[in-house]
Amino acid sequence: MSETDNQSGEVEEQPRYYIELVEQILTELESFFSSHLDEMFKQTDDYLFKAAEEANNTAEQNKQFECMSAVRANKSVIQQSFVDELGSYLQSVSELETLPEKKQQKNKTLSLGLVEQNKMDEIVTLTTISGKAAMDNSESISHLILRLNELAKYNDHIFHGEALEPKRLCDAIHEAVSKTDLIDSNKLMVYRFFNEALLKKLVNLYGKLNDLLIDNDILPVIDYTSTMTHYEPFNQEMPEPEEEQLTPEGSSQAPPSGRRSFGSGMQGYSSAGQAPMQGGAPSGNAPPNMPMSTGGQGAPAGGSGPRRAFGSGIQGYSQQAPSAPGAQQMGPSGQAYSAGVSVGQVRQSIENFVGGTSSDVSSGGEGYYSSQQVMTALTGLQRPDVDLSQTPLVFDANQIKKAVLASIGEADGGAVTKAVHQVSEKTIDFIKLIFDGIIEEDSITDEIKTLLLSLQIPVIKAAMLDAEFFVDDQHPARQLLDKIAEAGVGVSEHTDPVYVSIETIVRKLLKDYNEDVVAFNIALSELNDLTEEIYRNARETEVESQKTVKLAHAKSVVLQEIRKITLGKELPEGVRTLVLKIWPSMMFNHFLKNGKANDEWVELLMILQKIIESVQPLQSVAELEELRTVYMTVVDAARDKLGRCKKKQSILDQAIEDLRATFESLLITENLPEESEKPAHDDANIEAEAETETEPQLTTEEIARAKIGKLPEGVSPGVWFIVYNGEDKPVRRLKLAVILMLDATMVFVDHLGNVVIEKDAEVFADEVEKGLSGIIMQHSVFDHALSSALSSIGG
């Protein structure tokens, strides 16, 4: 309803709906932040007290107690300042057109070398925890933003949906802590437990708010495209780096090339394929690295580590590769991680396993072939001319080692006189464990696995050439493996056009890659372009598919409503065009735009019902008199609604005239009794009616909501599934495109956006429970396999 001028000349405010819902949301926020801020200080206090008790000396003990006292003294200031800062984001949309930007750091042009280390630690820590929280909750916060913004259309006392993004919360805690006199280490301690006690619990808050909005029928049309929402991390800007070495001496942080760029990881259809960081990869003549390995002597057989079957859990796109046992997600110094393990721990695992250094390998030394000889032999094993679809789904490390020796021997006079250094051998063994993890990965089809396994030799070479390979999330070889798995999520045939296109890129890499990482960059860029086109075309097809489904659904809903109203009723010739053609068309268009949860829809049904009831044969004089009193009201109400119909005016005028004529023909009915005869009720009928009254029937919407409520957590549009297709048919790999709330129908599309299967939500929930259907766990394939390999060697 738009604003209008009343008689006094004042402007009437737009009415606000869902007042109780807005109050509930604000109450939930107050309860959440209050309890979790208290929990933050409790965890901090407990940690420091325990650390003091376990201190090895008095000085260390005093340090812990001093930190505990300082945090306690600033508790109220931090809590109040956090609430005040967050309040600047949680203003109602009626008072705040756009969210305020975070106050950016001054002197943006300073190099990192001129930034104080304490400031650097704060920036890195807050960037780390906000980015991690954003990735873990990307789908939930994306849906929450859409729903809160939809709610704002009806009640402008609600805040902007984006106000609850993790970066806003990190902005607020940063400003709050900055207003205290805490020393740097104490600030980092607060940030650490802010993450533990509050950010990691956001999943509960987002879930509760989304459920609350759904329960109140705040159901906007969500564009469930393949691309997940990209969230920017903590707002504090990082200064532009200069060309010199940026990592301070003695720092435990990884160099820039090894630091994860938050939001760019593989989370379903995400932006993992962005252009890789330049300058992070070494040139082709770089010394070979000390690879992390888990094969060879003492390596566990298979070594793929624990994994989840597709039906063993419902986690959706936010599922992360599992961390190695005991690994923490972040430390107070904000150190970098790879595959859920700190970079320092990864490097330590490498040293422990390899037992040598890169300098032992590069020149070969007595009794060993040089790294260049090994690299040349590996290049000779790359076969771009073979049928990649026939690549065996196995990684034979021993066969590769034998082939390397044979190749070197042929090039060296036909005799093998030396051995391959153990560092190189164990590199191959560890890459085997990674590919074993990929082979065991249920989220990847066998067709795509053949392409991934055809890259085993290039990946071995990349690991030998780059000392940072296993800690650099941005390495193009790692990103390429992830992107291939992502692009091929729905590919199940070698003849699939997506498979054929990816195979062309892989074959070109096998032909071109020698020792220069540029070949991986080129392949990754080509694959990004390909997948972008695939996603764009799939989205366009999916939009059309969804449109067709929604049209059919809308038609079904309208016909059901018409049938309920007309069941057992007579329709005189004069009202059939109005009741069976014009009115359903009007309801159809209204449903598509506005759904059923609105007053207009109710009015359309009520008027239609009144029309049908009014044209039924009269049974008594009393009914005749009542019709004479109300028929013009019914005609006027029908005329008013038809005034918004887009059909030709002549057709509408004729329909109203026919309705009026039908009423007039009824009004001349003669020989009616004073009262209509009512059928006698025996005791059995009375008992039946009593039972009906005590057991009310559920509405269609209530039945549908109950069915949807049975779906496991994580089932939502945009997620990929293994979908049961009948006992005599193979399962399909499909994406859930839309859930039709009114009849609990789930619509699945293939990777090209075509509708393949529609399922009842209750039936699908039962299939998931029985293991017939289930979510395809999407995560970084390389990280998942690396984590599994680390677990195998106890890293």
Coordinates of C-alpha atoms in Angstrom, one line a residue, residues 511-753:
K511 CA 51.5 -31.8 -23.8
D512 CA 52.8 -28.4 -22.6
Y513 CA 53.8 -28.8 -19.0
N514 CA 57.6 -29.2 -18.6
E515 CA 58.8 -27.4 -15.4
D516 CA 57.1 -24.1 -15.7
V517 CA 54.1 -23.5 -13.5
V518 CA 52.7 -21.2 -16.2
A519 CA 51.2 -24.2 -17.9
F520 CA 49.0 -24.8 -14.9
N521 CA 48.0 -21.2 -14.8
I522 CA 47.0 -21.3 -18.5
A523 CA 45.0 -24.5 -17.9
L524 CA 43.3 -23.0 -14.8
S525 CA 42.4 -19.9 -16.7
E526 CA 40.9 -21.9 -19.6
L527 CA 39.0 -24.1 -17.2
N528 CA 37.7 -21.0 -15.4
D529 CA 36.4 -19.6 -18.7
L530 CA 34.9 -23.0 -19.5
T531 CA 33.1 -23.4 -16.2
E532 CA 31.9 -19.8 -16.3
E533 CA 30.2 -20.5 -19.6
I534 CA 28.9 -23.8 -18.3
Y535 CA 27.4 -22.1 -15.2
R536 CA 26.0 -19.2 -17.2
N537 CA 24.3 -21.5 -19.6
A538 CA 23.1 -23.8 -16.8
R539 CA 21.7 -20.9 -14.9
E540 CA 19.8 -19.7 -17.9
T541 CA 18.4 -23.1 -18.6
E542 CA 17.6 -23.6 -14.9
V543 CA 15.8 -20.3 -14.8
E544 CA 13.6 -21.4 -17.7
S545 CA 13.2 -24.8 -16.1
Q546 CA 12.1 -23.3 -12.8
K547 CA 9.8 -20.9 -14.6
T548 CA 8.1 -23.9 -16.3
V549 CA 7.8 -25.7 -13.0
K550 CA 6.4 -22.7 -11.2
L551 CA 3.9 -22.1 -13.9
A552 CA 2.7 -25.7 -13.7
H553 CA 2.7 -25.5 -9.9
A554 CA 0.7 -22.3 -9.9
K555 CA -1.8 -23.8 -12.3
S556 CA -2.2 -26.8 -10.1
V557 CA -2.7 -24.7 -6.9
V558 CA -5.4 -22.6 -8.6
L559 CA -7.2 -25.6 -10.0
Q560 CA -7.2 -27.3 -6.6
E561 CA -8.7 -24.2 -5.0
I562 CA -11.4 -23.9 -7.7
R563 CA -12.2 -27.6 -7.4
K564 CA -12.7 -27.3 -3.6
I565 CA -15.1 -24.4 -4.1
T566 CA -17.1 -25.9 -7.0
L567 CA -17.2 -29.5 -5.7
G568 CA -20.9 -30.6 -5.7
K569 CA -22.1 -27.2 -7.0
E570 CA -24.1 -26.3 -10.0
L571 CA -22.7 -23.8 -12.4
P572 CA -25.3 -22.0 -14.6
E573 CA -24.3 -21.3 -18.2
G574 CA -24.1 -17.6 -17.5
V575 CA -21.2 -17.8 -14.9
R576 CA -19.1 -20.5 -16.5
T577 CA -16.8 -18.2 -18.4
L578 CA -16.3 -16.1 -15.3
V579 CA -15.8 -19.0 -12.9
L580 CA -13.9 -21.4 -15.1
K581 CA -11.8 -19.1 -17.2
I582 CA -11.5 -15.4 -16.2
W583 CA -11.3 -15.9 -12.4
P584 CA -8.8 -18.8 -12.5
S585 CA -6.6 -16.7 -14.8
M586 CA -6.7 -13.8 -12.4
M587 CA -5.8 -16.0 -9.5
F588 CA -3.0 -17.7 -11.5
N589 CA -1.3 -14.3 -12.2
H590 CA -1.8 -13.2 -8.6
F591 CA -0.3 -16.4 -7.2
L592 CA 2.8 -16.1 -9.4
K593 CA 3.5 -12.6 -8.2
N594 CA 2.4 -12.7 -4.6
G595 CA 1.7 -16.3 -3.5
K596 CA -1.1 -17.2 -1.1
A597 CA 0.0 -15.5 2.1
N598 CA -1.8 -12.2 1.5
D599 CA -5.2 -10.6 1.9
E600 CA -5.8 -10.2 -1.8
W601 CA -5.6 -14.0 -2.4
V602 CA -8.1 -14.5 0.4
E603 CA -10.5 -11.9 -1.0
L604 CA -10.3 -13.5 -4.5
L605 CA -11.3 -16.9 -3.0
M606 CA -14.0 -15.4 -0.8
I607 CA -15.7 -13.5 -3.7
L608 CA -15.5 -16.5 -6.0
Q609 CA -17.0 -18.7 -3.3
K610 CA -19.8 -16.1 -2.7
I611 CA -20.5 -16.0 -6.5
I612 CA -20.8 -19.8 -6.7
E613 CA -23.0 -20.1 -3.6
S614 CA -25.2 -17.3 -4.7
V615 CA -26.0 -18.9 -8.1
Q616 CA -27.1 -22.2 -6.6
P617 CA -30.8 -23.1 -7.1
L618 CA -33.0 -21.5 -4.4
Q619 CA -34.6 -23.7 -1.9
S620 CA -36.8 -21.3 0.0
V621 CA -38.4 -17.8 0.1
A622 CA -35.8 -16.9 2.8
E623 CA -33.0 -17.7 0.4
L624 CA -34.7 -15.7 -2.3
E625 CA -35.0 -12.6 0.0
E626 CA -31.3 -13.0 1.0
L627 CA -30.2 -13.1 -2.6
R628 CA -32.3 -10.1 -3.5
T629 CA -30.4 -8.2 -0.7
V630 CA -26.8 -9.3 -1.5
Y631 CA -26.6 -10.0 -5.3
M632 CA -25.6 -6.4 -6.3
T633 CA -22.9 -6.4 -3.6
V634 CA -21.6 -9.6 -5.2
V635 CA -21.7 -8.1 -8.7
D636 CA -19.9 -5.0 -7.5
A637 CA -17.2 -7.0 -5.7
A638 CA -16.7 -9.1 -8.9
R639 CA -16.5 -6.0 -11.1
D640 CA -14.0 -4.4 -8.7
K641 CA -11.7 -7.4 -8.9
L642 CA -12.0 -7.7 -12.7
G643 CA -11.0 -4.1 -13.0
R644 CA -7.4 -5.3 -12.4
C645 CA -7.6 -8.1 -14.9
K646 CA -5.7 -7.7 -18.1
K647 CA -8.2 -9.4 -20.4
K648 CA -10.1 -7.3 -23.0
Q649 CA -12.6 -5.0 -21.4
S650 CA -15.4 -6.2 -23.7
I651 CA -14.9 -9.8 -22.4
L652 CA -15.0 -8.6 -18.8
D653 CA -18.1 -6.4 -19.3
Q654 CA -19.8 -9.4 -20.8
A655 CA -18.9 -11.6 -17.9
I656 CA -20.3 -9.1 -15.4
E657 CA -23.5 -8.7 -17.5
D658 CA -23.9 -12.5 -17.6
L659 CA -23.5 -12.7 -13.8
R660 CA -26.1 -10.0 -13.3
A661 CA -28.5 -11.8 -15.7
T662 CA -28.0 -15.1 -13.9
F663 CA -29.0 -13.4 -10.6
E664 CA -32.0 -11.8 -12.2
S665 CA -33.2 -15.1 -13.5
L666 CA -32.9 -16.6 -10.1
L667 CA -34.9 -13.7 -8.5
I668 CA -38.0 -14.6 -10.5
T669 CA -38.1 -18.2 -9.1
E670 CA -41.7 -19.0 -8.0
N671 CA -43.4 -21.6 -5.7
L672 CA -40.7 -21.8 -3.1
P673 CA -41.5 -23.0 0.5
E674 CA -41.0 -20.6 3.3
E675 CA -38.0 -22.6 4.7
S676 CA -35.8 -25.1 3.1
E677 CA -36.2 -28.7 4.3
K678 CA -33.3 -30.0 6.3
P679 CA -32.5 -33.7 6.4
A680 CA -33.1 -35.4 9.7
H681 CA -30.0 -36.4 11.7
D682 CA -30.0 -39.7 13.4
D683 CA -27.8 -40.6 16.3
A684 CA -25.1 -42.1 14.0
N685 CA -24.8 -38.8 12.1
I686 CA -24.5 -36.8 15.3
E687 CA -21.7 -39.1 16.5
A688 CA -19.9 -38.8 13.2
E689 CA -20.2 -35.0 13.3
A690 CA -18.9 -35.0 16.8
E691 CA -15.9 -37.0 15.8
T692 CA -15.2 -34.7 12.9
E693 CA -15.3 -31.7 15.2
T694 CA -12.8 -33.3 17.7
E695 CA -10.4 -34.3 14.9
P696 CA -9.9 -31.4 12.6
Q697 CA -8.3 -32.1 9.2
L698 CA -4.9 -30.6 8.4
T699 CA -4.8 -28.1 5.5
T700 CA -2.7 -28.8 2.4
E701 CA -0.2 -26.3 3.6
E702 CA 0.1 -27.9 7.0
I703 CA 0.7 -31.3 5.4
A704 CA 3.3 -29.9 3.1
R705 CA 5.1 -28.1 6.0
A706 CA 5.1 -31.3 8.0
K707 CA 6.7 -33.2 5.0
I708 CA 9.4 -30.5 4.5
G709 CA 10.1 -30.6 8.3
K710 CA 11.2 -34.2 7.9
L711 CA 14.1 -33.3 5.5
P712 CA 17.5 -33.7 7.1
E713 CA 19.6 -30.6 8.0
G714 CA 21.4 -29.1 5.0
V715 CA 18.9 -30.0 2.4
S716 CA 18.3 -26.8 0.5
P717 CA 18.2 -25.5 -3.1
G718 CA 21.7 -25.2 -4.7
V719 CA 23.0 -28.4 -3.1
W720 CA 24.0 -31.4 -5.1
F721 CA 22.6 -34.9 -4.4
I722 CA 22.8 -38.5 -5.3
V723 CA 19.2 -39.1 -6.2
Y724 CA 17.5 -42.5 -6.2
N725 CA 15.8 -43.1 -9.5
G726 CA 14.0 -46.4 -9.0
E727 CA 15.2 -50.0 -8.5
D728 CA 15.8 -50.7 -12.2
K729 CA 17.6 -47.4 -13.0
P730 CA 21.0 -45.9 -11.9
V731 CA 21.1 -43.1 -9.4
R732 CA 21.4 -39.6 -10.8
R733 CA 23.7 -36.8 -9.7
L734 CA 21.5 -33.8 -9.6
K735 CA 21.1 -30.3 -8.0
L736 CA 18.1 -29.3 -6.0
A737 CA 16.7 -26.3 -7.9
V738 CA 13.6 -25.4 -5.8
I739 CA 11.3 -26.7 -3.1
L740 CA 7.7 -25.9 -3.8
M741 CA 6.5 -25.1 -0.3
L742 CA 2.7 -25.5 -0.9
D743 CA 2.9 -29.1 -1.9
A744 CA 6.4 -30.1 -0.6
T745 CA 7.6 -30.9 -4.1
M746 CA 11.4 -31.0 -4.7
V747 CA 12.6 -30.2 -8.2
F748 CA 16.0 -31.5 -9.3
V749 CA 18.0 -30.4 -12.3
D750 CA 21.1 -31.8 -14.0
H751 CA 24.4 -29.9 -14.4
L752 CA 23.1 -28.3 -17.6
G753 CA 20.0 -26.9 -15.8

